PDB file of C-alpha atoms in Angstrom:
ATOM      1  CA  MET L 198       9.520   8.017   4.557  1.00  0.00           C
ATOM      2  CA  SER L 199      12.166   8.756   2.017  1.00  0.00           C
ATOM      3  CA  ARG L 200      15.798   7.865   2.241  1.00  0.00           C
ATOM      4  CA  ARG L 201      16.364  11.613   2.464  1.00  0.00           C
ATOM      5  CA  GLN L 202      14.494  11.953   5.721  1.00  0.00           C
ATOM      6  CA  GLY L 203      17.093  10.724   8.148  1.00  0.00           C
ATOM      7  CA  THR L 204      20.834  10.496   8.581  1.00  0.00           C
ATOM      8  CA  VAL L 205      22.068   7.793  10.924  1.00  0.00           C
ATOM      9  CA  PRO L 206      25.846   7.292  10.737  1.00  0.00           C
ATOM     10  CA  GLY L 207      26.860   3.909   9.376  1.00  0.00           C
ATOM     11  CA  GLY L 208      29.778   1.761  10.317  1.00  0.00           C
ATOM     12  CA  ASN L 209      28.987   1.590  14.044  1.00  0.00           C
ATOM     13  CA  ASP L 210      27.871  -1.958  14.798  1.00  0.00           C
ATOM     14  CA  GLN L 211      26.956  -1.172  18.396  1.00  0.00           C
ATOM     15  CA  ALA L 212      24.768   1.774  17.390  1.00  0.00           C
ATOM     16  CA  GLU L 213      23.138  -0.280  14.623  1.00  0.00           C
ATOM     17  CA  SER L 214      22.361  -3.112  17.024  1.00  0.00           C
ATOM     18  CA  HIS L 215      20.924  -0.620  19.497  1.00  0.00           C
ATOM     19  CA  TRP L 216      18.545   0.795  16.880  1.00  0.00           C
ATOM     20  CA  ASP L 217      17.598  -2.655  15.602  1.00  0.00           C
ATOM     21  CA  GLU L 218      16.574  -3.697  19.109  1.00  0.00           C
ATOM     22  CA  ARG L 219      14.537  -0.532  19.703  1.00  0.00           C
ATOM     23  CA  LEU L 220      12.704  -0.758  16.381  1.00  0.00           C
ATOM     24  CA  ARG L 221      11.920  -4.458  16.733  1.00  0.00           C
ATOM     25  CA  ARG L 222      10.619  -3.872  20.233  1.00  0.00           C
ATOM     26  CA  ALA L 223       8.419  -1.050  18.946  1.00  0.00           C
ATOM     27  CA  LEU L 224       6.972  -3.264  16.205  1.00  0.00           C
ATOM     28  CA  GLN L 225       6.265  -6.080  18.630  1.00  0.00           C
ATOM     29  CA  HIS L 226       4.833  -3.952  21.451  1.00  0.00           C
ATOM     30  CA  ASP L 227       2.958  -1.147  19.709  1.00  0.00           C
ATOM     31  CA  GLY L 228       5.731   1.378  20.250  1.00  0.00           C
ATOM     32  CA  PHE L 229       4.952   3.594  17.266  1.00  0.00           C
ATOM     33  CA  THR L 230       2.446   6.393  17.094  1.00  0.00           C
ATOM     34  CA  LEU L 231       1.367   9.043  14.600  1.00  0.00           C
ATOM     35  CA  TYR L 232       1.404  12.791  14.961  1.00  0.00           C
ATOM     36  CA  GLN L 233      -0.495  15.096  12.615  1.00  0.00           C
ATOM     37  CA  GLN L 234       0.273  18.436  10.978  1.00  0.00           C
ATOM     38  CA  PRO L 235      -2.297  20.470   9.025  1.00  0.00           C
ATOM     39  CA  ILE L 236      -2.045  21.234   5.308  1.00  0.00           C
ATOM     40  CA  VAL L 237      -3.933  24.450   4.553  1.00  0.00           C
ATOM     41  CA  ASP L 238      -5.514  25.970   1.450  1.00  0.00           C
ATOM     42  CA  LEU L 239      -3.752  29.302   0.934  1.00  0.00           C
ATOM     43  CA  ARG L 240      -6.827  30.978  -0.509  1.00  0.00           C
ATOM     44  CA  THR L 241      -9.444  29.983   2.027  1.00  0.00           C
ATOM     45  CA  GLY L 242      -7.339  29.204   5.110  1.00  0.00           C
ATOM     46  CA  LYS L 243      -9.201  25.913   5.420  1.00  0.00           C
ATOM     47  CA  ILE L 244      -7.426  22.766   6.617  1.00  0.00           C
ATOM     48  CA  LEU L 245      -7.653  20.317   3.726  1.00  0.00           C
ATOM     49  CA  ARG L 246      -6.001  17.312   5.347  1.00  0.00           C
ATOM     50  CA  HIS L 247      -3.348  16.391   7.892  1.00  0.00           C
ATOM     51  CA  GLU L 248      -0.010  14.775   7.168  1.00  0.00           C
ATOM     52  CA  LEU L 249       0.595  11.805   9.448  1.00  0.00           C
ATOM     53  CA  LEU L 250       4.082  11.824  10.948  1.00  0.00           C
ATOM     54  CA  LEU L 251       5.658   8.706  12.444  1.00  0.00           C
ATOM     55  CA  ARG L 252       7.051   8.767  15.964  1.00  0.00           C
ATOM     56  CA  LEU L 253       8.784   6.161  18.125  1.00  0.00           C
ATOM     57  CA  VAL L 254       7.510   6.258  21.708  1.00  0.00           C
ATOM     58  CA  GLU L 255       9.620   4.849  24.563  1.00  0.00           C
ATOM     59  CA  GLY L 256       8.197   5.894  27.908  1.00  0.00           C
ATOM     60  CA  GLU L 257       8.378   9.698  28.002  1.00  0.00           C
ATOM     61  CA  ARG L 258      10.756   9.859  25.046  1.00  0.00           C
ATOM     62  CA  VAL L 259       9.234  10.569  21.616  1.00  0.00           C
ATOM     63  CA  THR L 260      11.592  10.251  18.635  1.00  0.00           C
ATOM     64  CA  PRO L 261      10.731  11.574  15.136  1.00  0.00           C
ATOM     65  CA  ALA L 262      11.181   9.324  12.122  1.00  0.00           C
ATOM     66  CA  ALA L 263      14.109  11.351  10.789  1.00  0.00           C
ATOM     67  CA  LYS L 264      16.209  10.006  13.653  1.00  0.00           C
ATOM     68  CA  PHE L 265      15.695   6.317  12.914  1.00  0.00           C
ATOM     69  CA  ILE L 266      14.463   5.853   9.356  1.00  0.00           C
ATOM     70  CA  ASP L 267      17.927   5.153   7.903  1.00  0.00           C
ATOM     71  CA  ALA L 268      18.574   2.540  10.578  1.00  0.00           C
ATOM     72  CA  ALA L 269      15.178   0.985   9.820  1.00  0.00           C
ATOM     73  CA  THR L 270      16.086   0.838   6.137  1.00  0.00           C
ATOM     74  CA  ARG L 271      19.418  -0.859   6.760  1.00  0.00           C
ATOM     75  CA  SER L 272      17.910  -3.412   9.153  1.00  0.00           C
ATOM     76  CA  GLY L 273      14.926  -4.230   6.931  1.00  0.00           C
ATOM     77  CA  ALA L 274      12.443  -3.091   9.574  1.00  0.00           C
ATOM     78  CA  ILE L 275      11.285  -0.380   7.177  1.00  0.00           C
ATOM     79  CA  ILE L 276       9.006  -2.825   5.356  1.00  0.00           C
ATOM     80  CA  GLU L 277       7.066  -3.680   8.511  1.00  0.00           C
ATOM     81  CA  ILE L 278       6.999  -0.009   9.499  1.00  0.00           C
ATOM     82  CA  ASP L 279       5.528   0.961   6.132  1.00  0.00           C
ATOM     83  CA  HIS L 280       2.830  -1.675   6.562  1.00  0.00           C
ATOM     84  CA  TRP L 281       2.061  -0.362  10.055  1.00  0.00           C
ATOM     85  CA  VAL L 282       1.788   3.201   8.761  1.00  0.00           C
ATOM     86  CA  ALA L 283      -0.462   2.091   5.900  1.00  0.00           C
ATOM     87  CA  GLU L 284      -2.741   0.123   8.218  1.00  0.00           C
ATOM     88  CA  ARG L 285      -3.173   3.005  10.650  1.00  0.00           C
ATOM     89  CA  SER L 286      -3.631   5.515   7.829  1.00  0.00           C
ATOM     90  CA  VAL L 287      -6.388   3.474   6.185  1.00  0.00           C
ATOM     91  CA  GLU L 288      -8.111   3.086   9.556  1.00  0.00           C
ATOM     92  CA  ILE L 289      -8.034   6.850  10.042  1.00  0.00           C
ATOM     93  CA  ALA L 290      -9.329   7.400   6.502  1.00  0.00           C
ATOM     94  CA  ALA L 291     -12.166   4.986   7.322  1.00  0.00           C
ATOM     95  CA  GLU L 292     -13.209   7.402  10.087  1.00  0.00           C
ATOM     96  CA  GLY L 293     -13.800  10.038   7.420  1.00  0.00           C
ATOM     97  CA  ARG L 294     -10.656  12.051   8.105  1.00  0.00           C
ATOM     98  CA  ALA L 295      -8.561  13.349   5.207  1.00  0.00           C
ATOM     99  CA  VAL L 296      -4.909  12.465   5.776  1.00  0.00           C
ATOM    100  CA  ALA L 297      -1.589  11.971   3.987  1.00  0.00           C
ATOM    101  CA  ALA L 298       0.999   9.315   4.780  1.00  0.00           C
ATOM    102  CA  ASN L 299       4.627   8.902   3.749  1.00  0.00           C
ATOM    103  CA  LEU L 300       5.925   5.694   2.196  1.00  0.00           C
ATOM    104  CA  SER L 301       9.491   4.567   1.629  1.00  0.00           C
ATOM    105  CA  SER L 302      10.892   3.206  -1.614  1.00  0.00           C
ATOM    106  CA  HIS L 303      10.526  -0.289  -0.142  1.00  0.00           C
ATOM    107  CA  SER L 304       6.762  -0.003  -0.567  1.00  0.00           C
ATOM    108  CA  ILE L 305       7.088   0.218  -4.340  1.00  0.00           C
ATOM    109  CA  SER L 306       5.911  -3.309  -5.079  1.00  0.00           C
ATOM    110  CA  PRO L 307       2.805  -5.233  -6.201  1.00  0.00           C
ATOM    111  CA  GLY L 308       2.715  -6.810  -2.751  1.00  0.00           C
ATOM    112  CA  PHE L 309       2.132  -3.468  -1.067  1.00  0.00           C
ATOM    113  CA  VAL L 310      -0.656  -2.620  -3.504  1.00  0.00           C
ATOM    114  CA  GLU L 311      -2.385  -5.881  -2.669  1.00  0.00           C
ATOM    115  CA  TYR L 312      -1.909  -5.197   1.044  1.00  0.00           C
ATOM    116  CA  VAL L 313      -3.673  -1.812   0.911  1.00  0.00           C
ATOM    117  CA  ARG L 314      -6.361  -3.293  -1.335  1.00  0.00           C
ATOM    118  CA  GLU L 315      -7.136  -5.781   1.433  1.00  0.00           C
ATOM    119  CA  LEU L 316      -7.124  -2.982   4.019  1.00  0.00           C
ATOM    120  CA  LEU L 317      -9.716  -1.078   2.005  1.00  0.00           C
ATOM    121  CA  THR L 318     -11.924  -4.155   1.865  1.00  0.00           C
ATOM    122  CA  GLU L 319     -11.600  -4.800   5.601  1.00  0.00           C
ATOM    123  CA  THR L 320     -12.216  -1.220   6.723  1.00  0.00           C
ATOM    124  CA  GLU L 321     -14.539  -0.009   3.936  1.00  0.00           C
ATOM    125  CA  ALA L 322     -12.451   3.186   3.922  1.00  0.00           C
ATOM    126  CA  ASN L 323     -12.913   5.772   1.207  1.00  0.00           C
ATOM    127  CA  PRO L 324      -9.493   5.805  -0.520  1.00  0.00           C
ATOM    128  CA  ALA L 325     -10.058   9.433  -1.567  1.00  0.00           C
ATOM    129  CA  ASN L 326      -9.489  10.342   2.096  1.00  0.00           C
ATOM    130  CA  LEU L 327      -5.874   9.146   1.929  1.00  0.00           C
ATOM    131  CA  THR L 328      -2.950  10.619   0.018  1.00  0.00           C
ATOM    132  CA  PHE L 329       0.221   8.551  -0.242  1.00  0.00           C
ATOM    133  CA  GLU L 330       3.454  10.557  -0.472  1.00  0.00           C
ATOM    134  CA  LEU L 331       6.708   9.290  -1.978  1.00  0.00           C
ATOM    135  CA  SER L 332       9.883  11.312  -2.388  1.00  0.00           C
ATOM    136  CA  GLU L 333      10.992  12.672  -5.725  1.00  0.00           C
ATOM    137  CA  GLU L 334      14.238  10.725  -5.368  1.00  0.00           C
ATOM    138  CA  ASP L 335      12.486   7.389  -4.913  1.00  0.00           C
ATOM    139  CA  LEU L 336      10.070   7.960  -7.782  1.00  0.00           C
ATOM    140  CA  VAL L 337      12.831   8.905 -10.203  1.00  0.00           C
ATOM    141  CA  GLU L 338      15.278   6.161  -9.257  1.00  0.00           C
ATOM    142  CA  ASP L 339      12.864   3.214  -9.102  1.00  0.00           C
ATOM    143  CA  GLU L 340      11.807   1.924 -12.535  1.00  0.00           C
ATOM    144  CA  ALA L 341       8.732   0.279 -11.030  1.00  0.00           C
ATOM    145  CA  ALA L 342       7.441   3.557  -9.580  1.00  0.00           C
ATOM    146  CA  GLU L 343       5.155   4.536 -12.453  1.00  0.00           C
ATOM    147  CA  ASP L 344       3.252   1.228 -12.485  1.00  0.00           C
ATOM    148  CA  PHE L 345       3.071   1.365  -8.692  1.00  0.00           C
ATOM    149  CA  LEU L 346       1.513   4.832  -8.703  1.00  0.00           C
ATOM    150  CA  TRP L 347      -1.011   3.895 -11.364  1.00  0.00           C
ATOM    151  CA  SER L 348      -2.008   0.862  -9.291  1.00  0.00           C
ATOM    152  CA  LEU L 349      -2.634   3.058  -6.247  1.00  0.00           C
ATOM    153  CA  ARG L 350      -4.512   5.566  -8.396  1.00  0.00           C
ATOM    154  CA  ASP L 351      -6.716   2.749  -9.735  1.00  0.00           C
ATOM    155  CA  LEU L 352      -7.615   1.925  -6.126  1.00  0.00           C
ATOM    156  CA  GLY L 353      -8.742   5.532  -5.623  1.00  0.00           C
ATOM    157  CA  PHE L 354      -5.897   6.994  -3.543  1.00  0.00           C
ATOM    158  CA  GLU L 355      -4.508  10.475  -4.138  1.00  0.00           C
ATOM    159  CA  LEU L 356      -0.745  10.762  -4.687  1.00  0.00           C
ATOM    160  CA  ALA L 357       1.955  13.304  -3.904  1.00  0.00           C
ATOM    161  CA  VAL L 358       5.596  13.815  -4.850  1.00  0.00           C
ATOM    162  CA  ASP L 359       7.348  14.737  -1.615  1.00  0.00           C
ATOM    163  CA  GLN L 360      10.561  16.776  -1.356  1.00  0.00           C
ATOM    164  CA  PHE L 361      10.048  18.059  -4.884  1.00  0.00           C
ATOM    165  CA  GLY L 362      12.857  20.252  -6.193  1.00  0.00           C
ATOM    166  CA  THR L 363      15.535  18.731  -3.965  1.00  0.00           C
ATOM    167  CA  GLY L 364      16.523  15.964  -6.395  1.00  0.00           C
ATOM    168  CA  PRO L 365      17.478  15.466 -10.025  1.00  0.00           C
ATOM    169  CA  ALA L 366      14.001  15.111 -11.527  1.00  0.00           C
ATOM    170  CA  GLU L 367      12.686  17.359 -14.251  1.00  0.00           C
ATOM    171  CA  LEU L 368       9.141  18.633 -13.980  1.00  0.00           C
ATOM    172  CA  ALA L 369       8.248  17.253 -17.407  1.00  0.00           C
ATOM    173  CA  LYS L 370       9.297  13.743 -16.376  1.00  0.00           C
ATOM    174  CA  LEU L 371       7.203  13.842 -13.220  1.00  0.00           C
ATOM    175  CA  ARG L 372       4.236  14.891 -15.325  1.00  0.00           C
ATOM    176  CA  THR L 373       4.108  11.366 -16.757  1.00  0.00           C
ATOM    177  CA  LEU L 374       3.203  10.167 -13.261  1.00  0.00           C
ATOM    178  CA  PRO L 375      -0.375  10.275 -11.927  1.00  0.00           C
ATOM    179  CA  VAL L 376       0.286  12.727  -9.090  1.00  0.00           C
ATOM    180  CA  ASP L 377      -2.160  15.146  -7.499  1.00  0.00           C
ATOM    181  CA  TYR L 378       0.322  17.207  -5.483  1.00  0.00           C
ATOM    182  CA  LEU L 379       3.882  18.481  -5.745  1.00  0.00           C
ATOM    183  CA  LYS L 380       5.218  19.095  -2.245  1.00  0.00           C
ATOM    184  CA  LEU L 381       8.113  21.534  -2.408  1.00  0.00           C
ATOM    185  CA  GLY L 382      11.087  20.810  -0.179  1.00  0.00           C
ATOM    186  CA  PRO L 383      11.328  23.166   2.839  1.00  0.00           C
ATOM    187  CA  GLU L 384      14.430  24.751   1.297  1.00  0.00           C
ATOM    188  CA  PHE L 385      12.122  26.761  -0.982  1.00  0.00           C
ATOM    189  CA  ALA L 386      10.363  28.468   1.931  1.00  0.00           C
ATOM    190  CA  ARG L 387      13.527  29.666   3.655  1.00  0.00           C
ATOM    191  CA  ASP L 388      13.949  33.424   3.293  1.00  0.00           C
ATOM    192  CA  LEU L 389      11.318  33.342   0.542  1.00  0.00           C
ATOM    193  CA  SER L 390      10.005  36.822   1.237  1.00  0.00           C
ATOM    194  CA  ARG L 391      13.542  38.250   0.864  1.00  0.00           C
ATOM    195  CA  ASP L 392      15.149  35.916  -1.697  1.00  0.00           C
ATOM    196  CA  ALA L 393      14.393  36.566  -5.375  1.00  0.00           C
ATOM    197  CA  ALA L 394      15.946  33.263  -6.485  1.00  0.00           C
ATOM    198  CA  SER L 395      13.545  31.258  -4.315  1.00  0.00           C
ATOM    199  CA  ARG L 396      10.570  33.266  -5.538  1.00  0.00           C
ATOM    200  CA  ASN L 397      11.575  32.709  -9.162  1.00  0.00           C
ATOM    201  CA  ALA L 398      12.005  28.963  -8.564  1.00  0.00           C
ATOM    202  CA  ILE L 399       8.545  28.591  -7.043  1.00  0.00           C
ATOM    203  CA  GLY L 400       6.992  30.695  -9.794  1.00  0.00           C
ATOM    204  CA  ALA L 401       8.627  28.459 -12.415  1.00  0.00           C
ATOM    205  CA  ILE L 402       7.062  25.397 -10.777  1.00  0.00           C
ATOM    206  CA  VAL L 403       3.604  26.811 -10.115  1.00  0.00           C
ATOM    207  CA  LYS L 404       2.906  28.045 -13.657  1.00  0.00           C
ATOM    208  CA  PRO L 405       3.391  24.724 -15.504  1.00  0.00           C
ATOM    209  CA  ASP L 406       1.820  22.942 -12.546  1.00  0.00           C
ATOM    210  CA  ARG L 407      -1.423  24.783 -13.285  1.00  0.00           C
ATOM    211  CA  ARG L 408      -1.427  23.441 -16.840  1.00  0.00           C
ATOM    212  CA  PHE L 409      -1.022  19.858 -15.692  1.00  0.00           C
ATOM    213  CA  GLY L 410      -3.684  20.074 -12.997  1.00  0.00           C
ATOM    214  CA  SER L 411      -1.583  19.224  -9.939  1.00  0.00           C
ATOM    215  CA  ARG L 412      -1.572  21.377  -6.828  1.00  0.00           C
ATOM    216  CA  THR L 413       1.579  22.873  -5.346  1.00  0.00           C
ATOM    217  CA  VAL L 414       2.154  22.444  -1.618  1.00  0.00           C
ATOM    218  CA  ALA L 415       4.836  24.509   0.123  1.00  0.00           C
ATOM    219  CA  THR L 416       6.363  22.901   3.225  1.00  0.00           C
ATOM    220  CA  GLY L 417       8.488  24.307   6.022  1.00  0.00           C
ATOM    221  CA  VAL L 418       6.484  27.547   6.197  1.00  0.00           C
ATOM    222  CA  GLU L 419       7.382  29.271   9.450  1.00  0.00           C
ATOM    223  CA  ASP L 420       6.114  32.863   9.246  1.00  0.00           C
ATOM    224  CA  LEU L 421       3.246  34.967   7.914  1.00  0.00           C
ATOM    225  CA  ALA L 422       5.453  36.873   5.461  1.00  0.00           C
ATOM    226  CA  THR L 423       6.321  33.620   3.722  1.00  0.00           C
ATOM    227  CA  LEU L 424       2.645  32.657   3.615  1.00  0.00           C
ATOM    228  CA  GLN L 425       1.734  35.926   1.955  1.00  0.00           C
ATOM    229  CA  THR L 426       4.522  35.573  -0.625  1.00  0.00           C
ATOM    230  CA  LEU L 427       3.458  32.018  -1.459  1.00  0.00           C
ATOM    231  CA  GLU L 428      -0.101  33.162  -2.025  1.00  0.00           C
ATOM    232  CA  GLU L 429       1.110  35.966  -4.311  1.00  0.00           C
ATOM    233  CA  LEU L 430       3.185  33.474  -6.310  1.00  0.00           C
ATOM    234  CA  GLY L 431       0.165  31.233  -6.841  1.00  0.00           C
ATOM    235  CA  ALA L 432       1.022  28.266  -4.615  1.00  0.00           C
ATOM    236  CA  ASP L 433      -2.089  26.306  -3.655  1.00  0.00           C
ATOM    237  CA  GLU L 434      -1.395  24.894  -0.215  1.00  0.00           C
ATOM    238  CA  ALA L 435       1.072  25.215   2.640  1.00  0.00           C
ATOM    239  CA  GLN L 436       2.308  23.314   5.662  1.00  0.00           C
ATOM    240  CA  GLY L 437       4.607  24.384   8.487  1.00  0.00           C
ATOM    241  CA  LEU L 438       4.901  25.881  11.953  1.00  0.00           C
ATOM    242  CA  ALA L 439       3.148  29.080  10.867  1.00  0.00           C
ATOM    243  CA  LEU L 440       0.022  26.990  10.293  1.00  0.00           C
ATOM    244  CA  GLY L 441       0.376  24.386  12.996  1.00  0.00           C
ATOM    245  CA  ALA L 442       3.097  22.307  14.637  1.00  0.00           C
ATOM    246  CA  PRO L 443       2.997  18.494  14.611  1.00  0.00           C
ATOM    247  CA  ALA L 444       0.750  17.290  17.421  1.00  0.00           C
ATOM    248  CA  PRO L 445      -0.421  13.902  18.726  1.00  0.00           C
ATOM    249  CA  LEU L 446      -3.172  12.397  16.612  1.00  0.00           C
ATOM    250  CA  GLU L 447      -6.545  12.818  18.220  1.00  0.00           C
ATOM    251  CA  GLY L 448      -8.821   9.840  18.577  1.00  0.00           C
TER     252      GLY L 448
END
């Protein structure tokens, strides 16, 4: 849950108070749920894992995280939300399901590492079933990010840089971090089959990525032509409407 994921206008006290009340009520009365979207191996077509996507549920209304995550950050509710997401994700991993979960920059702390360590002990989950995703922006801007990632890696979790290519980071700098996946921002997939600049950009990422051992995941893939182009360029995995829309988590 990166700071990039939502845009809630600031400066409106009434709107802020309205969101604060809704988010607090959701935390107190189990008002959040998780949807899932498949991440697919481009070579085999096999579903490798599902990304868990946060939703706010109020009666028949289901609101995606992008609509409220900025408000949650400003109110401080984001810390409790991150803990809720981590708890549910570890529980799902304990069922033997391979999943990925987003974290905000507010999770980058020794306290969060200790929290998930305790969750692993309580649930006996295999940490290899869970990939934690943090945005490129958060990883570059937070000086504590590298130690944080190594701590999660030491616990056995896999790690992903989300929204890669949409921020200021250089590939070489990210290579100092213990990441298993580079998730390209959806901007790369738009008009990919017809846009030479996008194809060149993905090719420039995939080639050095092979040398460093990380896998490249294309997001926002909406058609079969884009899938075919990604496979030709050497991308490893893909996620998007062409492969499966977000759906309520089963079980």
